[in-house]
Short mmCIF file of C-alpha atoms in Angstrom, two decimals:
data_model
loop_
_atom_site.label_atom_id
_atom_site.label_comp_id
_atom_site.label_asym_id
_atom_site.label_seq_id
_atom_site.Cartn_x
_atom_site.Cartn_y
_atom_site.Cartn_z
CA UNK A 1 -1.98 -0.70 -10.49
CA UNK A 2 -2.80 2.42 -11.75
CA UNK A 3 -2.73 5.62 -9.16
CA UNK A 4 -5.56 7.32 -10.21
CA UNK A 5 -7.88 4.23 -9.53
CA UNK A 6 -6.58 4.06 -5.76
CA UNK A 7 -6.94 8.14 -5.87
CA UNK A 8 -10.68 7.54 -5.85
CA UNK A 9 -11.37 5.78 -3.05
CA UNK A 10 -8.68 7.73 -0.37
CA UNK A 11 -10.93 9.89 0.68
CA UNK A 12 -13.73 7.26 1.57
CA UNK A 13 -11.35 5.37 3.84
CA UNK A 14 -12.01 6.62 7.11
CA UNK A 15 -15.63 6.31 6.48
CA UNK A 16 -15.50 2.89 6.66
CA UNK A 17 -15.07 3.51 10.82
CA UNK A 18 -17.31 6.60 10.62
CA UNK A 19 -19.02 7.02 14.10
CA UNK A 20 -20.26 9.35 16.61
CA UNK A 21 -18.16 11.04 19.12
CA UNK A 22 -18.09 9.84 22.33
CA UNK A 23 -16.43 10.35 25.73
CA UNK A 24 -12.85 9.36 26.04
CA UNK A 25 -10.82 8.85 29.38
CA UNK A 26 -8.87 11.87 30.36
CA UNK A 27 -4.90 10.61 28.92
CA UNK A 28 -2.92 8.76 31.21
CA UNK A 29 0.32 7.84 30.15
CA UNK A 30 0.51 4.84 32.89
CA UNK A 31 -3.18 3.94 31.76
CA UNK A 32 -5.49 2.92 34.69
CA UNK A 33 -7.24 -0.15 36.28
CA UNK A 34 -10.74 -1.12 35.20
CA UNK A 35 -12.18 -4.40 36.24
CA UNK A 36 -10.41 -6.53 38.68
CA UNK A 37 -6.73 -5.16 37.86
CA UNK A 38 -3.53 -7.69 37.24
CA UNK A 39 0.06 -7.71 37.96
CA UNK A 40 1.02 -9.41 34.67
CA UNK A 41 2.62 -7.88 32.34
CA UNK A 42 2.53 -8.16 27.96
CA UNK A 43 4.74 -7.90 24.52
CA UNK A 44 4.59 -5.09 22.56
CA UNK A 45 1.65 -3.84 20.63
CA UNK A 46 0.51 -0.93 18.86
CA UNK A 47 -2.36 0.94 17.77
CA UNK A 48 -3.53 3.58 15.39
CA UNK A 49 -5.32 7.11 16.41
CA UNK A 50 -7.06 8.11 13.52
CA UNK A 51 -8.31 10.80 14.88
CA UNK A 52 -4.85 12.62 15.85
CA UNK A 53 -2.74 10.84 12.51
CA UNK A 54 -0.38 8.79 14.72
CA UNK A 55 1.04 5.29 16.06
CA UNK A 56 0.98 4.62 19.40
CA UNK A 57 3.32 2.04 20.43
CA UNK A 58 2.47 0.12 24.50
CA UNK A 59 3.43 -2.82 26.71
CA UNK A 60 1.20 -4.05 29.97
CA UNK A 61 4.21 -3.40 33.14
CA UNK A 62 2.94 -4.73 36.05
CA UNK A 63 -0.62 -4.34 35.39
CA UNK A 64 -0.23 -0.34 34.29
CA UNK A 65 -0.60 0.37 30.17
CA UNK A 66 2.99 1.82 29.46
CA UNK A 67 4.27 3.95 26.09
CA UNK A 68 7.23 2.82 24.09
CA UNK A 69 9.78 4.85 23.80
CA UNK A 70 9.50 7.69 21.15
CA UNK A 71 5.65 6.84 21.50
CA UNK A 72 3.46 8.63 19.92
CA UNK A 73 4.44 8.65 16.09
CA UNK A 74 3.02 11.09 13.78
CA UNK A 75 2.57 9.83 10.47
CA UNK A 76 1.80 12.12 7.33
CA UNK A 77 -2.04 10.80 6.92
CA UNK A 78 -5.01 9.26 8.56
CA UNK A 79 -4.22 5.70 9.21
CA UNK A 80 -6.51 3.30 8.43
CA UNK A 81 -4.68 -0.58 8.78
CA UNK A 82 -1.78 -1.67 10.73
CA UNK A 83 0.26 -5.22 10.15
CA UNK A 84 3.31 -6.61 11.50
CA UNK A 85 5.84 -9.13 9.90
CA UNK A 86 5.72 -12.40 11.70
CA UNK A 87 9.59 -11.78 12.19
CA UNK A 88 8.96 -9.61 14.45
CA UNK A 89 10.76 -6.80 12.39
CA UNK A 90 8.87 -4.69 10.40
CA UNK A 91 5.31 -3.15 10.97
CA UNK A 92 3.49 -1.08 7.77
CA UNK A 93 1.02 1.45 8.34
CA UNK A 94 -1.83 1.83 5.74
CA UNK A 95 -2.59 5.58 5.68
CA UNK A 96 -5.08 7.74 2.87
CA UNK A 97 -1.85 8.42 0.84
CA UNK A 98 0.10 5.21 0.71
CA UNK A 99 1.72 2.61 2.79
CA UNK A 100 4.41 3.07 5.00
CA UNK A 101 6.95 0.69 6.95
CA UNK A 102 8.44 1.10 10.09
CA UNK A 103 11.38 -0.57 11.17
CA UNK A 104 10.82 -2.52 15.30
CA UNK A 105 13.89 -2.10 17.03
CA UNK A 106 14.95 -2.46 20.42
CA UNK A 107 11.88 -1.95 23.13
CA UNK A 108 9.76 -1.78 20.28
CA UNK A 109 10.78 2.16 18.79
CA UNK A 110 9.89 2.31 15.39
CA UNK A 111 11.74 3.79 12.65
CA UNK A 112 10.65 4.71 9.52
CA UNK A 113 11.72 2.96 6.34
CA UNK A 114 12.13 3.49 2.93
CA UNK A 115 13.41 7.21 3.72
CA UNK A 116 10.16 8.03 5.16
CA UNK A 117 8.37 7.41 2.03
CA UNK A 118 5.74 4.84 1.45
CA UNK A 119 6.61 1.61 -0.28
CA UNK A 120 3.02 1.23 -2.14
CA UNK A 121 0.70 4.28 -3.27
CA UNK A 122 -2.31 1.86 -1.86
CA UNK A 123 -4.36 3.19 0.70
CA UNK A 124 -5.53 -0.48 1.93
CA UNK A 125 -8.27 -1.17 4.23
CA UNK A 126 -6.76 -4.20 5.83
CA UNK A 127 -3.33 -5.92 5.24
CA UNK A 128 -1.29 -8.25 6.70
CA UNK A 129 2.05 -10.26 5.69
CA UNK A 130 2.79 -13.68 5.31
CA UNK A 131 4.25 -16.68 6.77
CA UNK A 132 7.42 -16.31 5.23
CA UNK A 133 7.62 -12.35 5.98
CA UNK A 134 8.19 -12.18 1.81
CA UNK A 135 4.41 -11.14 0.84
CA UNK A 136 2.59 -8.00 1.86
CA UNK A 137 -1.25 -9.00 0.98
CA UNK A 138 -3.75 -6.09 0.95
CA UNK A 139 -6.92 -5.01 -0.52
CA UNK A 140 -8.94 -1.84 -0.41
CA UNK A 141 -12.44 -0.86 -0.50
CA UNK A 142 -13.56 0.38 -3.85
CA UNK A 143 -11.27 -1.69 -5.79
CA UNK A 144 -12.69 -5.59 -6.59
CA UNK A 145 -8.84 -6.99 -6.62
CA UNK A 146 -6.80 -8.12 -4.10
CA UNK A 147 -2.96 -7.48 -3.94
CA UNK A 148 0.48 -8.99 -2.84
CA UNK A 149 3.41 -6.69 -2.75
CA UNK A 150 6.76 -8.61 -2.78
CA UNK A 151 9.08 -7.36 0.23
CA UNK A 152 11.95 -8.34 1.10
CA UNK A 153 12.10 -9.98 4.69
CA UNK A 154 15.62 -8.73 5.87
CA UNK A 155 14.88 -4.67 4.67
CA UNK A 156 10.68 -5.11 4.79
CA UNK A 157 10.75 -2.84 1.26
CA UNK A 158 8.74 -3.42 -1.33
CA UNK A 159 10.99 -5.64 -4.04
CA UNK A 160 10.55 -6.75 -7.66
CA UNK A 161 8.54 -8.44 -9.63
CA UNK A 162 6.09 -5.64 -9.15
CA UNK A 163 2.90 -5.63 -7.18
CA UNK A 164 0.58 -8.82 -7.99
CA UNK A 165 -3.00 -8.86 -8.20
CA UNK A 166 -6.44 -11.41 -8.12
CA UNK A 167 -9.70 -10.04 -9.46
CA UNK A 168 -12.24 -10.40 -7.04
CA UNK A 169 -16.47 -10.31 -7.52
CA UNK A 170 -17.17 -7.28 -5.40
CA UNK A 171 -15.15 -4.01 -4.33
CA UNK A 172 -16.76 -3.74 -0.51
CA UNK A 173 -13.75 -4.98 0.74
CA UNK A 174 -13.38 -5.15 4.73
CA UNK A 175 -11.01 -7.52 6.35
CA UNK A 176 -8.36 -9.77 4.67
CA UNK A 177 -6.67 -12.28 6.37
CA UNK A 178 -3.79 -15.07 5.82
CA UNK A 179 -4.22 -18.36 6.80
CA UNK A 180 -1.00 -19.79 9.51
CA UNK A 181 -0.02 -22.43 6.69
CA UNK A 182 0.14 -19.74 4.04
CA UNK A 183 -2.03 -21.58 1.41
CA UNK A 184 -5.03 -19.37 2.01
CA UNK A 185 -6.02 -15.36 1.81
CA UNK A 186 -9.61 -14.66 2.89
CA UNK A 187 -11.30 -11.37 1.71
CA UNK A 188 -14.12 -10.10 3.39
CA UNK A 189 -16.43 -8.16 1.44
CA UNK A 190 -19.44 -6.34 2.97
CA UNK A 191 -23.12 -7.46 1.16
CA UNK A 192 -20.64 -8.97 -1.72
CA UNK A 193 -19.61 -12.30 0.29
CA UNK A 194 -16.10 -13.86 1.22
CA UNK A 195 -13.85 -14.70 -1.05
CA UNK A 196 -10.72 -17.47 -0.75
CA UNK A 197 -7.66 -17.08 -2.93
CA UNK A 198 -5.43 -20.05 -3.01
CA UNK A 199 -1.65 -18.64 -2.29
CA UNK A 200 1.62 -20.47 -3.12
CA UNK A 201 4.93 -17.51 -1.76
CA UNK A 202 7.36 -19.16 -4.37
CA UNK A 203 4.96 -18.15 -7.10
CA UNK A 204 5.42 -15.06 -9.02
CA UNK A 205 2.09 -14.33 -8.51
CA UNK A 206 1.06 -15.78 -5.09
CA UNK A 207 -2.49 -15.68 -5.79
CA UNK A 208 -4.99 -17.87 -7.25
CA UNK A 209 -7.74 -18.44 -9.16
CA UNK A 210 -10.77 -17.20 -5.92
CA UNK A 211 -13.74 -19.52 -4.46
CA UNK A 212 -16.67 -17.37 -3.41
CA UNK A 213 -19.10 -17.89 -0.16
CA UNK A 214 -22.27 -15.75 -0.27
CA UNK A 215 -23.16 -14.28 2.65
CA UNK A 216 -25.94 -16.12 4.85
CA UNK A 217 -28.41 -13.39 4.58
CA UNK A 218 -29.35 -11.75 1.46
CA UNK A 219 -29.63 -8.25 3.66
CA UNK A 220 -26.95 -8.79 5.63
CA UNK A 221 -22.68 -8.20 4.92
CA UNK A 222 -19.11 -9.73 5.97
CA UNK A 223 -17.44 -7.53 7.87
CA UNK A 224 -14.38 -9.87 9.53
CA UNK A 225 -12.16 -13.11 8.43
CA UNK A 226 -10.18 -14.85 10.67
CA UNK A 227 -8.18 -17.87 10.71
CA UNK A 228 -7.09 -20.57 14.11
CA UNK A 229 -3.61 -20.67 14.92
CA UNK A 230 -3.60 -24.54 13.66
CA UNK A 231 -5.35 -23.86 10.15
CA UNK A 232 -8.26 -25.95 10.82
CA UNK A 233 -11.02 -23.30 10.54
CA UNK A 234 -12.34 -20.10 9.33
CA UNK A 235 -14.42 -17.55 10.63
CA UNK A 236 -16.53 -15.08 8.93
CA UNK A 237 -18.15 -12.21 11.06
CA UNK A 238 -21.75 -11.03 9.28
CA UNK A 239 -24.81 -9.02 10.08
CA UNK A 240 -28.26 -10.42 9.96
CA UNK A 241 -27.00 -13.72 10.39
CA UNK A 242 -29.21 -14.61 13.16
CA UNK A 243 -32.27 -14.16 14.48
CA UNK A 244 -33.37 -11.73 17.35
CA UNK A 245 -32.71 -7.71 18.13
CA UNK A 246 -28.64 -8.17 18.03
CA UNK A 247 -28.14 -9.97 14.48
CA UNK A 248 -25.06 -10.42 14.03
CA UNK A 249 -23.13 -13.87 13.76
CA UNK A 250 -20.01 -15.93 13.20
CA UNK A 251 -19.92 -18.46 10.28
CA UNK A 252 -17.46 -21.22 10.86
CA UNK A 253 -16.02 -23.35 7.88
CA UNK A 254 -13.40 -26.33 7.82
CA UNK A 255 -10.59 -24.99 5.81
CA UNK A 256 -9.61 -28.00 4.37
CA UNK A 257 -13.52 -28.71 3.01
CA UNK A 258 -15.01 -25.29 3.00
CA UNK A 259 -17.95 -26.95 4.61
CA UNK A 260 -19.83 -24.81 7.46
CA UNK A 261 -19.93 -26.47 10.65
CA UNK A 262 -23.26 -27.51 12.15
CA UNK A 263 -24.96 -24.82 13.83
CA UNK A 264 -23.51 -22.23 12.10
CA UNK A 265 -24.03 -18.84 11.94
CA UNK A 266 -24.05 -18.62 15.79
CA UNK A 267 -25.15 -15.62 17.39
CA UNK A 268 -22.19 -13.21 18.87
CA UNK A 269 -24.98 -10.91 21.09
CA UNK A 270 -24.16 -7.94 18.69
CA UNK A 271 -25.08 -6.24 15.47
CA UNK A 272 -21.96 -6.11 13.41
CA UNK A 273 -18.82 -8.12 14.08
CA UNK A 274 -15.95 -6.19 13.52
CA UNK A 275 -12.98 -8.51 14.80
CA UNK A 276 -12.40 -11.66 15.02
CA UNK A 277 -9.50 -13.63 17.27
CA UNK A 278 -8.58 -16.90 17.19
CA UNK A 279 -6.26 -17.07 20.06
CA UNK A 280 -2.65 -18.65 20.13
CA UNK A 281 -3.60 -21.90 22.38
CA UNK A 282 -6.41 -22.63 19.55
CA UNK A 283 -9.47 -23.36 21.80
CA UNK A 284 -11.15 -20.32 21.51
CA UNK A 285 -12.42 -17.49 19.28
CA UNK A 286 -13.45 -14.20 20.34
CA UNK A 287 -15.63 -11.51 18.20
CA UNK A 288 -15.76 -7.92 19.18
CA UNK A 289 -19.29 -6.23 17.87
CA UNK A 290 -18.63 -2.49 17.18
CA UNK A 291 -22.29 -2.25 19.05
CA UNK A 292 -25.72 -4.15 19.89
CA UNK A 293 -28.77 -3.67 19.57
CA UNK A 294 -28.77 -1.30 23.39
CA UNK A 295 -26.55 0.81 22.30
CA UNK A 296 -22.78 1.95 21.02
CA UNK A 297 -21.12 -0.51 24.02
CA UNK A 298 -19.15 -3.10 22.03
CA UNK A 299 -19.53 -6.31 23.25
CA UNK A 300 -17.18 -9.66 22.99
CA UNK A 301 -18.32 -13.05 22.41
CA UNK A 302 -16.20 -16.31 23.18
CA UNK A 303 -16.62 -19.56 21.67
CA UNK A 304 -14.81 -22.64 22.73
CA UNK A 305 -13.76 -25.25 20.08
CA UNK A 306 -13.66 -29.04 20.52
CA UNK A 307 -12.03 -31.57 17.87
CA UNK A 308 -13.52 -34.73 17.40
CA UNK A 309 -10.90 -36.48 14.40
CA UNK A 310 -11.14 -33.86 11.44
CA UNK A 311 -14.32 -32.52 12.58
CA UNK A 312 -14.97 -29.32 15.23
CA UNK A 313 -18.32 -28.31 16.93
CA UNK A 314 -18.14 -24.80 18.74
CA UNK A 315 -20.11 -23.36 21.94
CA UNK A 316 -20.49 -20.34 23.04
CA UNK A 317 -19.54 -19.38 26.62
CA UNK A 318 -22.32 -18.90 29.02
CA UNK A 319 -21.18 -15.06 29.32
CA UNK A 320 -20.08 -11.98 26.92
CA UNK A 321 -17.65 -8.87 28.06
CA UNK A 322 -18.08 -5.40 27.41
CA UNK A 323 -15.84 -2.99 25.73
CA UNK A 324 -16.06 0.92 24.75
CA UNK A 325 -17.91 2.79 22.10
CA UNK A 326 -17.25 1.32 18.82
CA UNK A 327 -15.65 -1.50 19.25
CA UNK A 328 -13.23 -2.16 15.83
CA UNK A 329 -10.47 -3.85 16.56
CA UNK A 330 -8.83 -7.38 19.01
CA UNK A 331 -5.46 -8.45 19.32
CA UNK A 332 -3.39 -11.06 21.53
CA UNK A 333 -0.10 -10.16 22.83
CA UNK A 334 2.72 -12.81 22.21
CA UNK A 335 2.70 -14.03 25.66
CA UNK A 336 -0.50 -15.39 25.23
CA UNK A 337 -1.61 -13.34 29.07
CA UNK A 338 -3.83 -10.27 27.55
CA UNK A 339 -6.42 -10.09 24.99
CA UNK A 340 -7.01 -6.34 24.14
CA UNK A 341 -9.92 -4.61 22.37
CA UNK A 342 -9.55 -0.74 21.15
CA UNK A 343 -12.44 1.55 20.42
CA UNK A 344 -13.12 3.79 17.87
CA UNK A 345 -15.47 6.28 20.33
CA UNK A 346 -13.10 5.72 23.44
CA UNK A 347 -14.91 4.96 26.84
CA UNK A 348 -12.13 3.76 26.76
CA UNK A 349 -9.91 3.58 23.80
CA UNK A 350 -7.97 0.43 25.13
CA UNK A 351 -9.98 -2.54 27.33
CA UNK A 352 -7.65 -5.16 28.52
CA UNK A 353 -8.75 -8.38 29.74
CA UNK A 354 -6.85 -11.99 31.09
CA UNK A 355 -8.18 -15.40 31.13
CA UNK A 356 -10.23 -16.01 34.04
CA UNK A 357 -8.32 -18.59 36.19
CA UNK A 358 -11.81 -20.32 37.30
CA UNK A 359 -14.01 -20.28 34.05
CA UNK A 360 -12.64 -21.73 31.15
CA UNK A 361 -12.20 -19.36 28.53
CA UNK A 362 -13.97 -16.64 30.08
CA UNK A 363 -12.52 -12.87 29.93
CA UNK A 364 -11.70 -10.68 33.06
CA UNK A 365 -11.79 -6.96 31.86
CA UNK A 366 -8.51 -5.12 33.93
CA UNK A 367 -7.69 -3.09 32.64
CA UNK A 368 -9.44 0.56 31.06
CA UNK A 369 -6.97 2.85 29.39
CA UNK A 370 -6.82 5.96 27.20
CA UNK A 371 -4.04 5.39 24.35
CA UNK A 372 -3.42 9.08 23.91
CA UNK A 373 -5.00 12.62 24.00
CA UNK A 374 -8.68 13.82 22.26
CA UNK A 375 -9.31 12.74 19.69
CA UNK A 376 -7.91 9.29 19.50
CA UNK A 377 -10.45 7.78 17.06
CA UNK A 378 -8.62 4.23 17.47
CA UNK A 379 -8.94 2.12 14.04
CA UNK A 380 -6.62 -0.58 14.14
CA UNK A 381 -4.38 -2.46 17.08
CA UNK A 382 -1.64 -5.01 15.81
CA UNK A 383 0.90 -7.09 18.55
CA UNK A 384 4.24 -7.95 18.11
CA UNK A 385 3.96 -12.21 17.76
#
């Protein structure tokens, strides 16, 4: 790829989680209780301040939000994506000037790689590796291709052949995402659609010839792909999807067919869907909306899933959670216990929540944490597997 076309679009990164300033929780480096507290405790997982230009590395201990060791990390630029091998080895850090990769080591300290120096000159908008730890896929706003950097899976650097590429129809690139059987990348591309690239790791070029899905609503824009743990479905978060005063909704597609399931779009009781988690069990999907139609409150939205042979229906559960200002990112931890939300405008910058032991599906906020001093700016949170 050639440098000077990724030079033009660094500096319109970070507007892509532009926001207004809110109120952030005083730091706390044990974090705090917020709704009915826990005793459990999670993996490892990590998220970005974009606001202060670091990683900030966490476990749950007995219910208290604790740092890693050597947490925070500075790193040399506003960072805008975060992605972790599925080894459990390696995590890479998209920043304005590059990519960088961090090695995991014991208690989750990270390391930096490759002398310090990024592997890839791409400031991606959202990245994440493969099944077979071998592919780094990534994409950027502002540039209508999406890319697969070899690496190699015992060092994490960036190997030869040299970076690999698949045009795609629009350059409002979001969200990409990796389907669990690796034969899939989804690219999520504002008012230009989704796009699915077929992707075969033993190729030189891992990427396909695309398949496009318009958005539902000529005014409205994909902002989040995700895909369940089993590689049955896909999700696509979009504005003006539904009717009402909080538009936004979640498409659902068999992966196999690429046929939308009845009743989608259905409605996720906010304006713009940000994130989107399948979690590790595979009977439910959460989406985070940065906001709603009340205010800058981000609010989550459950859906359970039921299989009937090769088909799935999904229903939304009879309740949503709140979250903090801005709501951008989800993640599970690899215990399967928390499910944790960060926001870009604090209030607070981490919300924790369990599986309520009496409601199927339902989430229990506990936890309300700060992630690090003023200005945080969270954009991204990624969890060891």
């Amino acid at each position: 790829m050639r440098m000077s076309a990724w030079a033009c679009i660094a500096l319109a990164a970070p507007l892509l989680l532009a926001g207004c300033k809110g109120f952030w929780d005083a730091p706390d480096s044990n974090g705090g209780g917020g709704g009915g507290g826990t005793t459990a405790s999670s993996g490892n997982f990590y998220v970005l301040h974009g606001g202060k230009n670091q990683i900030a590395g966490f476990y749950v201990n007995a219910g208290f939000v604790t740092a890693l060791a050597g947490s925070p990390y500075n790193v040399t630029a506003s960072p805008v994506a975060v992605a972790i091998a599925p080894n459990g080895n390696f995590l890479y850090v998209s920043t304005v000037a590059g990519i960088y990769l961090y090695t995991i080591g014991s208690g989750g300290r990270l390391t930096p790689g490759n002398l310090g120096n990024p592997i890839s000159s791409d400031p991606a908008t959202s990245m994440q590796v493969d099944a077979t730890n071998s592919w780094l896929v990534e994409a950027a706003s502002g540039i209508a291709q999406v890319f697969a950097i070899p690496i190699d899976p015992a060092t994490g650097l960036a190997t030869s052949p040299v970076e690999q590429f698949a045009p795609l129809p629009a350059s409002t690139v979001q969200q990409v995402a990796i389907s669990p059987d690796n034969l899939h990348v989804l690219v999520a591309m504002g008012s230009g659609g989704t796009e699915m690239v077929p992707f075969t790791s033993g190729n030189t070029n891992p990427l396909g010839q695309t398949s496009h899905i318009a958005i539902s609503n000529p005014a409205g824009a994909a902002l989040s792909v995700a895909v369940d743990p089993q590689s049955r479905l896909f999700y696509v978060g979009e504005t003006a999807a539904v009717s009402g005063s909080n538009t936004g909704g979640l498409r659902a597609f068999n992966l196999s067919t690429m046929a939308e399931l009845t009743g989608s779009p259905f409605a996720t009781a906010g304006l713009a869907p940000y994130a989107i988690l399948p979690v590790s069990s595979g009977n439910y999907v959460y989406v985070a909306n940065r906001q709603t139609s009340a205010g800058a409150t981000g609010i989550i939205a459950g859906f359970s899933i039921t299989p009937s042979g090769t088909s799935y229906s999904l229903a939304a559960l009879g309740g949503t959670s709140t979250a903090g200002a801005h709501t951008v990112g989800l993640a599970q931890d690899n215990t399967g216990t928390f499910v944790f939300a960060v926001n870009y405008d604090g209030n607070p910058d981490l919300s924790a929540y369990t599986f309520d032991a009496a409601k199927a599906g339902y989430l229990d906020l506990v936890i309300s944490s700060s992630t690090g001093d003023d200005p945080v700016q969270a954009t991204a949170i990624a969890a060891v597997r």
